[in-house]
Coordinates of C-alpha atoms in Angstrom, one line a residue:
M8 CA -3.8 -8.7 -22.6
T9 CA -3.3 -12.3 -21.2
E10 CA -4.2 -15.8 -21.9
F11 CA -1.8 -17.8 -19.4
F12 CA -1.4 -15.3 -16.4
E13 CA -2.5 -14.0 -14.4
I14 CA -3.0 -12.3 -10.7
H15 CA -4.4 -14.0 -7.7
A16 CA -3.3 -11.7 -5.5
R17 CA -1.6 -8.5 -4.6
D18 CA -0.1 -6.5 -1.8
G19 CA 0.7 -2.5 -3.5
P20 CA 2.9 -4.0 -6.7
A21 CA 3.7 -7.3 -5.7
R22 CA 1.5 -9.1 -6.4
I23 CA 0.8 -13.7 -6.1
G24 CA 0.2 -14.5 -9.5
E25 CA 0.0 -18.0 -11.6
L26 CA 2.3 -18.6 -14.8
R27 CA -0.6 -21.1 -15.9
L28 CA 2.1 -23.8 -17.7
T29 CA 1.0 -27.2 -18.5
E30 CA 2.8 -27.5 -14.8
S31 CA 1.3 -24.3 -13.3
L32 CA 3.9 -21.7 -11.4
T33 CA 2.6 -19.2 -8.2
T34 CA 4.5 -16.1 -8.7
P35 CA 6.6 -14.7 -7.5
A36 CA 9.1 -17.7 -8.4
L37 CA 12.2 -19.5 -10.8
V38 CA 11.1 -19.5 -13.6
G39 CA 14.7 -20.6 -15.4
D40 CA 13.7 -24.4 -15.2
R41 CA 10.2 -23.7 -17.1
I42 CA 11.9 -21.2 -19.9
D43 CA 12.4 -21.8 -23.9
D44 CA 14.2 -19.4 -25.3
A45 CA 13.7 -18.9 -28.8
G46 CA 18.0 -17.2 -29.7
S47 CA 18.9 -14.4 -30.6
L48 CA 18.6 -12.1 -33.9
W49 CA 21.7 -10.9 -33.5
P50 CA 23.8 -14.3 -34.5
E51 CA 21.0 -15.5 -37.5
A52 CA 17.8 -15.2 -38.5
R53 CA 15.6 -17.5 -36.2
E54 CA 11.8 -19.4 -36.7
T55 CA 8.2 -18.2 -35.5
P56 CA 8.4 -21.0 -32.7
A57 CA 5.4 -23.0 -32.0
G58 CA 4.7 -22.4 -29.1
D59 CA 4.1 -24.9 -26.0
R60 CA 2.2 -25.3 -23.4
D61 CA 4.9 -27.0 -20.7
S62 CA 7.6 -24.2 -20.6
L63 CA 7.3 -20.5 -21.2
T64 CA 8.4 -19.9 -25.2
V65 CA 10.6 -16.5 -25.2
L66 CA 10.4 -14.8 -28.2
P67 CA 13.1 -14.4 -30.3
H68 CA 14.8 -10.7 -29.3
R69 CA 18.2 -8.2 -29.4
A70 CA 18.6 -7.4 -26.0
L71 CA 20.7 -4.6 -25.8
P72 CA 22.6 -3.0 -23.1
A73 CA 21.7 -0.6 -20.5
G74 CA 22.6 2.9 -21.8
T75 CA 22.1 2.3 -25.7
P76 CA 20.9 4.9 -26.6
D77 CA 17.5 5.5 -27.4
E78 CA 17.6 5.9 -31.9
V79 CA 19.5 2.6 -31.6
Q80 CA 17.2 0.7 -29.8
S81 CA 14.9 1.7 -32.0
A82 CA 16.1 1.0 -34.8
F83 CA 17.0 -2.5 -34.4
A84 CA 13.1 -3.2 -32.4
V85 CA 11.7 -6.2 -32.6
D86 CA 8.5 -8.4 -34.2
T87 CA 7.1 -10.2 -31.8
P88 CA 4.7 -12.8 -33.5
E89 CA 1.7 -14.5 -31.6
I90 CA 2.0 -18.1 -30.9
D91 CA -0.2 -20.8 -29.3
G92 CA 1.1 -21.1 -26.0
P93 CA 2.5 -18.3 -22.7
S94 CA 4.8 -16.4 -24.2
A95 CA 7.1 -13.8 -22.9
A96 CA 8.3 -10.9 -25.2
V97 CA 12.0 -9.5 -24.3
L98 CA 12.4 -5.9 -23.8
S99 CA 14.3 -2.7 -22.5
S100 CA 13.8 -0.2 -20.3
G101 CA 13.1 2.2 -22.6
T102 CA 11.4 0.5 -25.5
A103 CA 9.3 -1.1 -22.8
T104 CA 5.3 -1.0 -24.3
E105 CA 2.5 -3.6 -24.5
H106 CA 3.6 -6.9 -27.6
G107 CA 0.3 -9.3 -26.5
S108 CA 2.8 -11.7 -24.7
D109 CA 2.3 -13.3 -20.8
A110 CA 4.8 -12.2 -20.1
Y111 CA 7.9 -9.5 -20.0
V112 CA 12.3 -10.0 -20.1
L113 CA 14.1 -7.4 -18.2
S114 CA 16.9 -6.8 -21.2
D115 CA 19.4 -4.6 -19.6
T116 CA 18.6 -5.6 -15.7
Q117 CA 22.0 -6.5 -14.9
G118 CA 22.6 -2.8 -15.4
L119 CA 20.6 -2.0 -13.7
V120 CA 20.0 -3.7 -10.6
G121 CA 22.1 -2.5 -7.9
H122 CA 21.8 1.4 -9.6
A123 CA 19.4 2.4 -6.6
R124 CA 17.9 5.0 -8.4
A125 CA 18.7 3.7 -12.4
F126 CA 17.0 0.5 -11.4
V127 CA 13.5 2.2 -9.9
E128 CA 13.5 5.1 -12.9
G129 CA 13.8 1.7 -14.7
I130 CA 11.4 -0.7 -13.2
V131 CA 8.7 2.0 -12.8
E132 CA 9.3 2.7 -16.3
V133 CA 8.6 -1.2 -17.3
K134 CA 5.7 -0.9 -15.3
R135 CA 3.4 1.1 -16.3
S136 CA 4.2 0.5 -19.9
I137 CA 2.8 -3.2 -20.1
P138 CA 0.0 -4.4 -19.6
D139 CA -0.6 -4.5 -15.4
D140 CA -1.9 -8.1 -15.8
A141 CA 1.7 -9.5 -18.1
A142 CA 4.1 -11.3 -16.1
L143 CA 7.5 -9.4 -15.4
Y144 CA 11.2 -11.5 -15.6
L145 CA 14.2 -10.2 -14.8
P146 CA 17.3 -12.5 -15.2
G147 CA 20.1 -13.0 -14.2
V148 CA 20.7 -10.6 -11.2
A149 CA 17.9 -12.5 -8.2
T150 CA 19.8 -13.4 -4.9
P151 CA 18.5 -14.4 -1.4
A152 CA 18.8 -10.5 -0.6
N153 CA 17.4 -8.6 -2.8
V154 CA 14.7 -10.8 -4.2
A155 CA 11.9 -9.5 -1.7
L156 CA 13.0 -5.9 -2.9
L157 CA 12.5 -7.3 -6.2
A158 CA 9.2 -9.0 -6.0
Y159 CA 8.2 -5.7 -3.7
A160 CA 8.5 -3.4 -7.0
G161 CA 6.1 -5.2 -9.0
V162 CA 9.0 -8.3 -10.6
D163 CA 7.0 -11.6 -10.7
L164 CA 8.9 -13.7 -12.4
F165 CA 13.5 -14.9 -11.6
D166 CA 16.3 -17.7 -12.7
A167 CA 19.1 -18.8 -9.8
D168 CA 21.7 -18.1 -12.4
R169 CA 23.9 -15.0 -10.3
A170 CA 23.0 -17.7 -7.4
V171 CA 24.6 -20.3 -8.5
V172 CA 27.1 -18.4 -10.3
K173 CA 27.8 -17.0 -7.0
G174 CA 28.1 -20.5 -5.8
T175 CA 31.1 -21.4 -8.6
Q176 CA 32.8 -18.7 -7.2
G177 CA 32.6 -19.5 -3.2
K178 CA 30.7 -17.4 -2.4
Y179 CA 27.7 -19.0 0.6
L180 CA 24.6 -16.5 0.1
T181 CA 21.7 -15.6 2.7
S182 CA 19.1 -13.0 2.5
D183 CA 21.3 -10.7 4.3
G184 CA 24.4 -10.8 2.2
E185 CA 27.3 -13.1 0.9
Q186 CA 29.7 -14.7 3.0
F187 CA 33.0 -16.9 1.2
V188 CA 32.8 -21.0 2.0
A189 CA 36.8 -20.4 2.8
D190 CA 35.4 -18.1 5.8
L191 CA 33.4 -20.3 7.4
D192 CA 33.9 -21.7 10.5
E193 CA 30.5 -23.6 10.2
L194 CA 26.9 -23.7 8.4
P195 CA 24.1 -21.4 9.4
C196 CA 22.1 -23.9 7.4
A197 CA 19.9 -26.0 7.0
C198 CA 19.2 -27.4 4.1
S199 CA 20.6 -30.5 1.8
A200 CA 23.3 -29.0 0.7
C201 CA 24.1 -28.3 3.9
Q202 CA 23.8 -31.2 5.9
Q203 CA 27.7 -32.0 5.3
S204 CA 30.9 -30.8 7.9
V205 CA 32.2 -26.8 6.7
D206 CA 35.2 -29.0 6.2
E207 CA 33.4 -31.1 3.0
F208 CA 31.1 -28.6 1.7
D209 CA 32.4 -28.0 -2.4
R210 CA 30.9 -25.3 -4.1
E211 CA 29.0 -28.4 -5.9
D212 CA 27.3 -27.7 -2.7
C213 CA 27.3 -24.0 -2.2
A214 CA 25.9 -23.7 -5.4
A215 CA 23.0 -26.1 -5.0
H216 CA 22.9 -24.1 -1.1
N217 CA 22.9 -21.4 -3.1
E218 CA 19.4 -22.0 -5.2
N219 CA 17.9 -23.4 -2.3
V220 CA 17.7 -20.7 -0.2
L221 CA 16.4 -18.8 -2.7
R222 CA 13.7 -20.9 -2.8
A223 CA 13.3 -20.5 0.1
Q224 CA 13.3 -16.7 0.0
L225 CA 10.1 -16.6 -2.3
A226 CA 8.6 -18.4 -0.3
T227 CA 8.7 -16.0 2.3
V228 CA 8.5 -13.3 0.0
R229 CA 5.1 -15.1 -1.3
A230 CA 3.8 -15.4 2.5
R231 CA 4.0 -12.0 3.2
I232 CA 2.7 -10.9 0.2
R233 CA 0.1 -12.8 1.0
R234 CA -0.6 -11.2 5.0
G235 CA -0.5 -8.1 3.4
R236 CA 2.8 -7.5 5.1
L237 CA 6.1 -7.6 2.5
R238 CA 6.7 -3.7 3.2
D239 CA 7.1 -4.7 7.0
Y240 CA 9.5 -8.3 6.2
L241 CA 11.7 -5.7 3.1
E242 CA 11.8 -2.9 5.8
G243 CA 13.9 -4.3 7.3
Q244 CA 16.9 -6.9 6.0
A245 CA 17.3 -3.6 2.7
R246 CA 19.2 -3.1 5.5
H247 CA 21.6 -5.5 4.9
E248 CA 22.6 -3.6 1.4
A249 CA 23.2 0.1 1.0
W250 CA 22.0 0.0 -2.8
L251 CA 18.7 -2.1 -1.3
T252 CA 17.3 0.6 1.3
A253 CA 18.7 3.3 -1.2
A254 CA 17.1 1.7 -3.8
L255 CA 14.1 1.3 -0.9
R256 CA 14.2 4.7 -0.1
R257 CA 13.6 6.1 -4.0
F258 CA 10.7 4.1 -4.4
D259 CA 8.5 5.5 -1.6
Q260 CA 9.8 8.7 -3.6
Q261 CA 7.0 7.1 -6.2
Y262 CA 4.3 8.3 -4.5
S263 CA 2.1 7.9 -7.4
Y264 CA 2.8 4.3 -8.2
L265 CA 3.3 3.1 -5.4
E266 CA -0.6 4.8 -3.8
A267 CA -2.0 3.6 -6.9
H268 CA -1.3 0.1 -6.1
A269 CA -2.3 0.8 -2.3
P270 CA -5.8 -1.1 -1.4
I271 CA -7.0 1.5 0.6
F272 CA -7.7 -0.9 3.7
R273 CA -5.2 -3.8 5.3
R274 CA -6.8 -6.7 7.2
N275 CA -3.5 -7.2 9.1
E276 CA -1.3 -4.4 11.3
L277 CA 1.2 -1.2 9.8
L278 CA 4.0 -2.6 11.5
A279 CA 6.0 1.1 11.4
A280 CA 9.8 -0.1 12.8
S281 CA 12.1 2.0 11.0
E282 CA 12.1 5.6 9.6
E283 CA 11.5 4.5 6.3
S284 CA 7.8 3.8 7.3
L285 CA 6.7 7.6 7.9
R286 CA 7.0 7.1 4.2
R287 CA 5.2 4.4 3.2
V288 CA 2.0 5.5 1.0
E289 CA -0.6 4.2 4.1
I290 CA 1.4 6.8 6.5
Q291 CA 1.4 9.8 3.6
R292 CA -2.4 8.9 1.9
F293 CA -3.1 9.2 5.4
A294 CA -1.6 12.8 6.5
E295 CA -2.6 14.2 3.0
R296 CA -6.5 13.5 3.8
V297 CA -7.0 14.3 6.6
T298 CA -4.7 17.8 5.4
E299 CA -6.6 18.0 2.2
R300 CA -10.5 16.7 2.7
Y301 CA -11.0 16.4 6.2
R302 CA -12.8 19.4 7.7
N303 CA -13.6 20.0 11.1
R304 CA -16.9 20.7 12.0
F305 CA -17.3 21.2 15.3
T306 CA -17.5 25.0 16.8
N307 CA -15.5 23.6 19.9
P308 CA -12.5 24.3 21.3
L309 CA -9.2 21.7 19.8
V310 CA -7.8 19.0 22.7
L311 CA -4.1 17.6 21.2
V312 CA -3.6 14.4 22.6
P313 CA -1.5 11.8 23.1
C314 CA -2.1 8.6 21.0
S315 CA -2.8 5.3 23.0
A316 CA -1.8 1.1 22.5
T317 CA -4.6 0.2 22.3
K318 CA -6.6 1.0 19.3
P319 CA -9.1 2.7 18.4
Y320 CA -7.7 5.2 21.0
S321 CA -11.5 5.9 22.7
E322 CA -11.4 2.0 24.6
S323 CA -7.8 2.9 25.7
Q324 CA -7.5 3.2 29.6
S325 CA -6.5 7.3 29.2
H326 CA -8.0 7.8 26.8
G327 CA -10.9 7.0 28.8
Q328 CA -9.5 9.5 31.8
F329 CA -9.7 12.1 28.2
H330 CA -12.7 11.0 27.5
D331 CA -13.8 11.6 31.5
A332 CA -12.1 15.0 31.4
I333 CA -13.7 16.9 28.7
G334 CA -16.2 15.7 28.9
F335 CA -17.6 16.4 25.0
R336 CA -16.7 19.6 25.5
A337 CA -13.8 20.3 23.3
H338 CA -12.9 18.3 19.7
T339 CA -10.2 15.7 20.4
V340 CA -7.3 15.2 18.4
S341 CA -4.7 12.4 19.0
M342 CA -0.7 12.8 18.3
T343 CA 1.0 10.3 17.7
S344 CA 3.9 8.4 15.1
P345 CA 3.5 7.8 12.0
I346 CA 0.8 8.4 11.8
G347 CA 0.8 12.2 12.2
V348 CA -2.6 13.5 13.3
V349 CA -6.0 11.6 14.0
P350 CA -9.7 13.8 14.6
Q351 CA -11.4 12.0 16.5
E352 CA -14.0 10.7 13.7
L353 CA -11.5 9.0 12.3
E354 CA -9.7 6.7 14.5
C355 CA -11.3 3.9 13.3
T356 CA -10.2 4.4 9.9
Y357 CA -7.2 3.1 8.1
P358 CA -4.8 3.0 9.4
A359 CA -5.6 5.1 13.0
Q360 CA -6.3 1.7 14.3
H361 CA -4.1 -1.1 12.8
Y362 CA -0.4 0.3 13.6
D363 CA 1.7 -0.5 16.5
S364 CA 4.9 1.8 16.6
V365 CA 7.9 1.7 18.6
V366 CA 8.0 3.3 21.8
T367 CA 10.7 4.2 23.2
G368 CA 9.8 7.7 25.3
E369 CA 11.9 10.4 22.6
W370 CA 10.6 10.9 19.5
T371 CA 13.3 10.9 16.0
A372 CA 14.5 14.0 14.2
G373 CA 12.3 12.7 11.3
E374 CA 9.5 11.5 13.3
V375 CA 8.9 15.4 14.8
E376 CA 9.3 17.4 11.3
F377 CA 6.5 15.0 9.9
V378 CA 3.9 15.1 12.6
A379 CA 5.0 19.1 13.0
R380 CA 4.4 19.0 9.4
V381 CA 1.0 17.2 10.1
L382 CA -0.4 18.7 13.1
E383 CA 0.7 22.5 11.3
A384 CA -1.4 21.6 7.6
Y385 CA -3.9 20.8 10.0
L386 CA -4.3 23.8 11.5
E387 CA -4.3 26.2 8.7
R388 CA -7.7 23.9 7.4
N389 CA -9.3 24.3 10.9
D390 CA -9.7 26.5 12.3
Y391 CA -10.6 26.6 16.7
P392 CA -11.4 28.9 18.7
R393 CA -8.8 28.0 21.2
V394 CA -6.7 24.9 21.7
I395 CA -5.5 23.2 24.4
A396 CA -2.4 20.7 24.1
H397 CA -3.0 18.1 26.8
V398 CA 0.3 16.7 26.2
P399 CA 3.6 15.2 27.6
D400 CA 7.3 17.1 27.4
D401 CA 8.7 14.6 24.8
Y402 CA 5.0 15.8 22.4
R403 CA 6.3 19.9 23.1
R404 CA 8.7 19.4 21.0
I405 CA 6.5 18.9 18.0
T406 CA 3.6 21.9 19.3
E407 CA 6.2 24.5 20.4
R408 CA 7.4 23.8 17.1
V409 CA 4.2 25.0 15.2
E410 CA 3.5 27.2 17.3
E411 CA 6.7 28.8 16.2
T412 CA 5.1 28.8 12.6
L413 CA 2.2 29.6 12.5
D414 CA 2.5 32.4 15.0
T415 CA -0.6 31.0 17.9
E416 CA -0.2 30.2 21.5
F417 CA -1.3 26.5 23.4
E418 CA -3.2 26.4 26.7
Y419 CA -0.7 23.3 28.4
T420 CA -2.3 21.0 30.6
V421 CA -0.3 18.6 32.0
E422 CA 2.1 18.2 34.9
A423 CA 4.4 15.3 34.8
H424 CA 2.1 12.9 32.9
P425 CA -1.6 13.5 31.1
T426 CA -3.2 10.8 33.4
T427 CA -2.5 12.3 36.5
S428 CA -5.2 13.6 38.9
E429 CA -3.2 17.2 38.5
S430 CA -3.0 17.0 35.0
L431 CA -6.9 15.9 34.3
S432 CA -7.8 18.1 36.6
N433 CA -6.3 21.4 34.3
L434 CA -8.4 20.5 31.4
A435 CA -11.5 19.8 32.8
D436 CA -10.3 23.5 34.1
A437 CA -9.6 24.8 31.1
L438 CA -13.2 23.5 29.5
S439 CA -14.9 25.1 32.4
G440 CA -17.8 26.9 30.9
E441 CA -17.6 25.5 27.2
L442 CA -20.7 24.0 25.9
K443 CA -21.1 20.7 25.6
Y444 CA -22.1 18.5 22.0
S445 CA -24.4 15.8 21.9
K446 CA -24.6 12.5 21.0
R447 CA -26.4 13.2 17.5
E448 CA -24.0 15.9 16.5
R449 CA -20.5 13.3 17.2
E450 CA -22.5 10.9 15.3
H451 CA -23.7 13.0 12.2
N452 CA -20.0 14.6 11.8
T453 CA -18.1 11.7 12.5
V454 CA -20.1 10.1 9.0
R455 CA -19.5 13.1 7.6
A456 CA -15.8 13.4 8.0
I457 CA -15.4 9.8 6.6
A458 CA -17.3 10.7 3.9
D459 CA -14.8 13.3 3.5
Y460 CA -12.4 11.5 4.1
Q461 CA -12.9 8.8 1.8
F462 CA -14.6 10.4 -0.6
G463 CA -13.6 13.6 -1.1
P464 CA -13.5 17.0 -0.1
A465 CA -17.5 18.8 1.0
A466 CA -18.6 15.2 0.0
G467 CA -19.8 15.0 3.9
D468 CA -21.8 18.1 2.8
D469 CA -22.8 16.3 -0.3
L470 CA -23.9 13.0 0.2
V471 CA -24.4 13.1 3.8
E472 CA -25.9 15.9 5.2
D473 CA -29.3 15.4 5.7
I474 CA -29.4 12.7 7.6
S475 CA -30.5 10.6 10.5
T476 CA -28.3 7.7 13.0
E477 CA -28.5 4.3 14.4
G478 CA -26.4 1.8 16.1
R479 CA -24.7 2.2 18.3
Y480 CA -20.8 4.1 17.6
P481 CA -18.8 2.7 16.0
K482 CA -21.3 0.3 14.3
L483 CA -23.4 3.0 12.9
R484 CA -26.2 2.9 10.0
V485 CA -26.7 5.9 8.2
H486 CA -30.2 6.8 6.7
G487 CA -31.9 10.0 4.9
D488 CA -35.0 9.3 3.1
D489 CA -34.1 5.5 2.6
H490 CA -31.2 4.0 4.1
L491 CA -27.7 5.5 2.4
A492 CA -25.2 3.3 4.7
T493 CA -23.3 1.1 6.8
M494 CA -20.3 2.8 8.6
V495 CA -17.6 -0.3 8.3
P496 CA -15.6 -0.5 12.5
Q497 CA -13.4 -2.8 10.9
Y498 CA -11.6 0.0 8.6
G499 CA -13.9 3.2 9.6
T500 CA -15.6 3.7 5.4
L501 CA -19.1 3.8 4.6
A502 CA -20.5 0.6 2.8
L503 CA -22.9 2.7 0.9
T504 CA -26.4 1.2 -0.4
L505 CA -28.0 1.2 -3.4
A506 CA -30.3 4.2 -2.1
G507 CA -26.2 5.7 -1.1
A508 CA -25.1 5.0 -5.2
H509 CA -27.6 6.8 -6.2
R510 CA -27.0 9.9 -4.7
W511 CA -23.3 9.5 -5.1
V512 CA -23.6 9.6 -8.6
A513 CA -26.1 12.4 -8.4
S514 CA -23.4 14.4 -6.1
D515 CA -20.6 16.5 -7.1
A516 CA -18.3 14.5 -4.9
P517 CA -16.1 12.7 -7.2
T518 CA -17.7 9.5 -8.2
K519 CA -15.3 6.1 -9.3
I520 CA -17.4 4.2 -11.8
V521 CA -16.7 1.0 -13.6
E522 CA -18.5 0.9 -16.5
I523 CA -19.7 -3.1 -17.6
D524 CA -21.2 -4.7 -21.0
E525 CA -25.0 -6.2 -21.1
F526 CA -25.2 -8.3 -18.1
V527 CA -26.4 -8.3 -14.2
P528 CA -23.7 -9.3 -11.9
H529 CA -24.5 -11.2 -9.2
G530 CA -21.4 -11.8 -6.4
S531 CA -19.4 -10.7 -8.6
V532 CA -17.8 -8.2 -11.6
L533 CA -15.7 -10.1 -13.3
A534 CA -12.7 -8.3 -14.9
P535 CA -13.3 -9.6 -18.7
G536 CA -16.5 -7.7 -18.1
I537 CA -15.6 -4.7 -17.6
V538 CA -16.2 -1.7 -20.1
D539 CA -14.2 0.7 -18.8
A540 CA -13.7 2.0 -15.4
S541 CA -12.3 5.1 -13.5
E542 CA -8.1 5.1 -12.9
E543 CA -8.7 6.6 -9.7
I544 CA -10.3 2.9 -8.8
R545 CA -7.5 1.6 -5.4
V546 CA -8.3 -2.3 -3.8
G547 CA -11.4 -1.9 -1.1
D548 CA -12.5 1.6 -2.8
E549 CA -16.3 2.0 -3.2
V550 CA -17.7 1.6 -6.8
V551 CA -20.8 2.0 -8.7
V552 CA -21.1 -0.3 -11.6
R553 CA -22.9 0.2 -14.2
G554 CA -23.7 -0.6 -18.3
P555 CA -27.2 -1.7 -20.4
K556 CA -29.1 -3.8 -17.5
A557 CA -27.5 -2.8 -14.2
F558 CA -26.5 -0.8 -10.9
A559 CA -25.2 -1.7 -8.8
I560 CA -22.5 -0.6 -5.7
G561 CA -19.9 -2.8 -5.0
R562 CA -16.2 -2.2 -3.4
A563 CA -13.5 -3.0 -5.6
T564 CA -10.6 -5.9 -5.9
M565 CA -8.3 -4.8 -8.1
H566 CA -7.2 -0.1 -9.0
G567 CA -8.8 1.2 -12.1
R568 CA -6.0 0.2 -14.6
A569 CA -6.3 -3.2 -14.1
M570 CA -9.7 -3.3 -14.0
A571 CA -9.6 -1.9 -17.2
E572 CA -6.6 -4.0 -19.2
A573 CA -7.6 -7.0 -17.4
S574 CA -8.8 -10.5 -18.6
R575 CA -9.1 -13.0 -15.9
G576 CA -10.0 -12.1 -12.4
V577 CA -12.4 -10.2 -9.8
A578 CA -12.7 -6.9 -10.4
V579 CA -15.4 -5.9 -8.0
D580 CA -17.6 -7.1 -5.0
V581 CA -20.7 -6.7 -5.6
R582 CA -23.4 -5.9 -2.3
H583 CA -26.2 -4.1 -4.0
V584 CA -27.7 -4.6 -8.0
E585 CA -30.9 -3.8 -9.8
E586 CA -32.1 -4.1 -12.5
S587 CA -32.2 -1.1 -14.8

């Protein structure tokens, strides 16, 4: 439990925090000049420091290099004392455990940074072993080129040591790498150290520049975290060094770690501009839920259509034309990169209406592989009497691959382009004789599909089986004997009422519970009042809050582990509450 460090905003594992010194420091940030090192125990014994509110005290320690055998690390382990002030315990990736400190200093950092596998596995192990609300400090490794990745991994504190040393070596750093000052024809920076000619620029100036650009890069990182856009930035920025790209790809293989920290929706656009975008947690989670949770409830044929630039798709001109031709006689599913497939009921659900992608008219091999795999899994889970592929030629690389894999045949209706008169006429003719489904069926199936996606397989049957709907799509209100939920059109999720929460708890659908102490929450639940929380909770999830004196429903602002471990901060935004 930390006393002097608090997290204020999260963007996956990255976060905006506050190191509460006499002059507070907003993280991720350089902390080098705010450090008071109590010293190493290798040369001599050290007295327990008194602690100082002006600085972060690094407790007496025995630092060990990367590769030190576990038995040696255990033999030289140090008991960390408690002090009156902000403290940091020194540990290695192999000895990471909780010490009750506000921050943790990783001693084998130098042996990890630069090596993708070792770095990712080491950081993930450390982050899982120390409290979620403690700061992580990586000394001596930060550069303008790598600090975005380090912050993305969940590192909070840095120093300028490496950047300054490189400056004294005549190495000029930027966010895309380094070069020798001697090779520069001009100074490509507007910082105070660079306000002179390159001929006058010396190594002292270079060290000052390197620190300036590192601070500026950290400001960029903080701005990106606040906007929920650090990953978008990192996919481009990491391309400048091979190990950064390798580390980003390695992180994407740590799905459970990243997914636990990823919110179920964001307010901002998701930019998919590289092959790495296909491996983003939000993309993988959507595909996983569509192919493992969602169940089609229409008995009509399936029509596969291309995506549109306008989101949600139903508001686009092309999908309006598809809708007119289909006339409620088929179930529409959109094919798209990087999302995969999007059933019409989930077109508002994040990230289906929140992404923008690079459109070239040609699919990459990675896109074909991903979308084909998702479509195949979708069709294996959902039975249709017919499959009509109303898609342009470039989509047929995917559909024909799935036809071959599943040993089935699709009906194709497009001539030249999906919106030509001939193509739309073909689509309408292909559905002649098919029965229409009603507005009521469409709205009820939409609500049930969202429930499946949001709460788990079959939740749509468990939670919202006997219902009626009011309002105009996508602002639907769901009623049973009472008002149960409201569809939130911005994110394509259901916001439950107290009646809906009671139905959720009584159902077989997995319930995400936050247990609180003896109080009645009004407006929000703070972390200190939480007794326990379901580990499966993600930021943005609907959660039931209950305790000896209250029952409530709200939306999580922390993931489950953070709720259980944090000593401060808002954990749940409460929507409705009743006293027990």
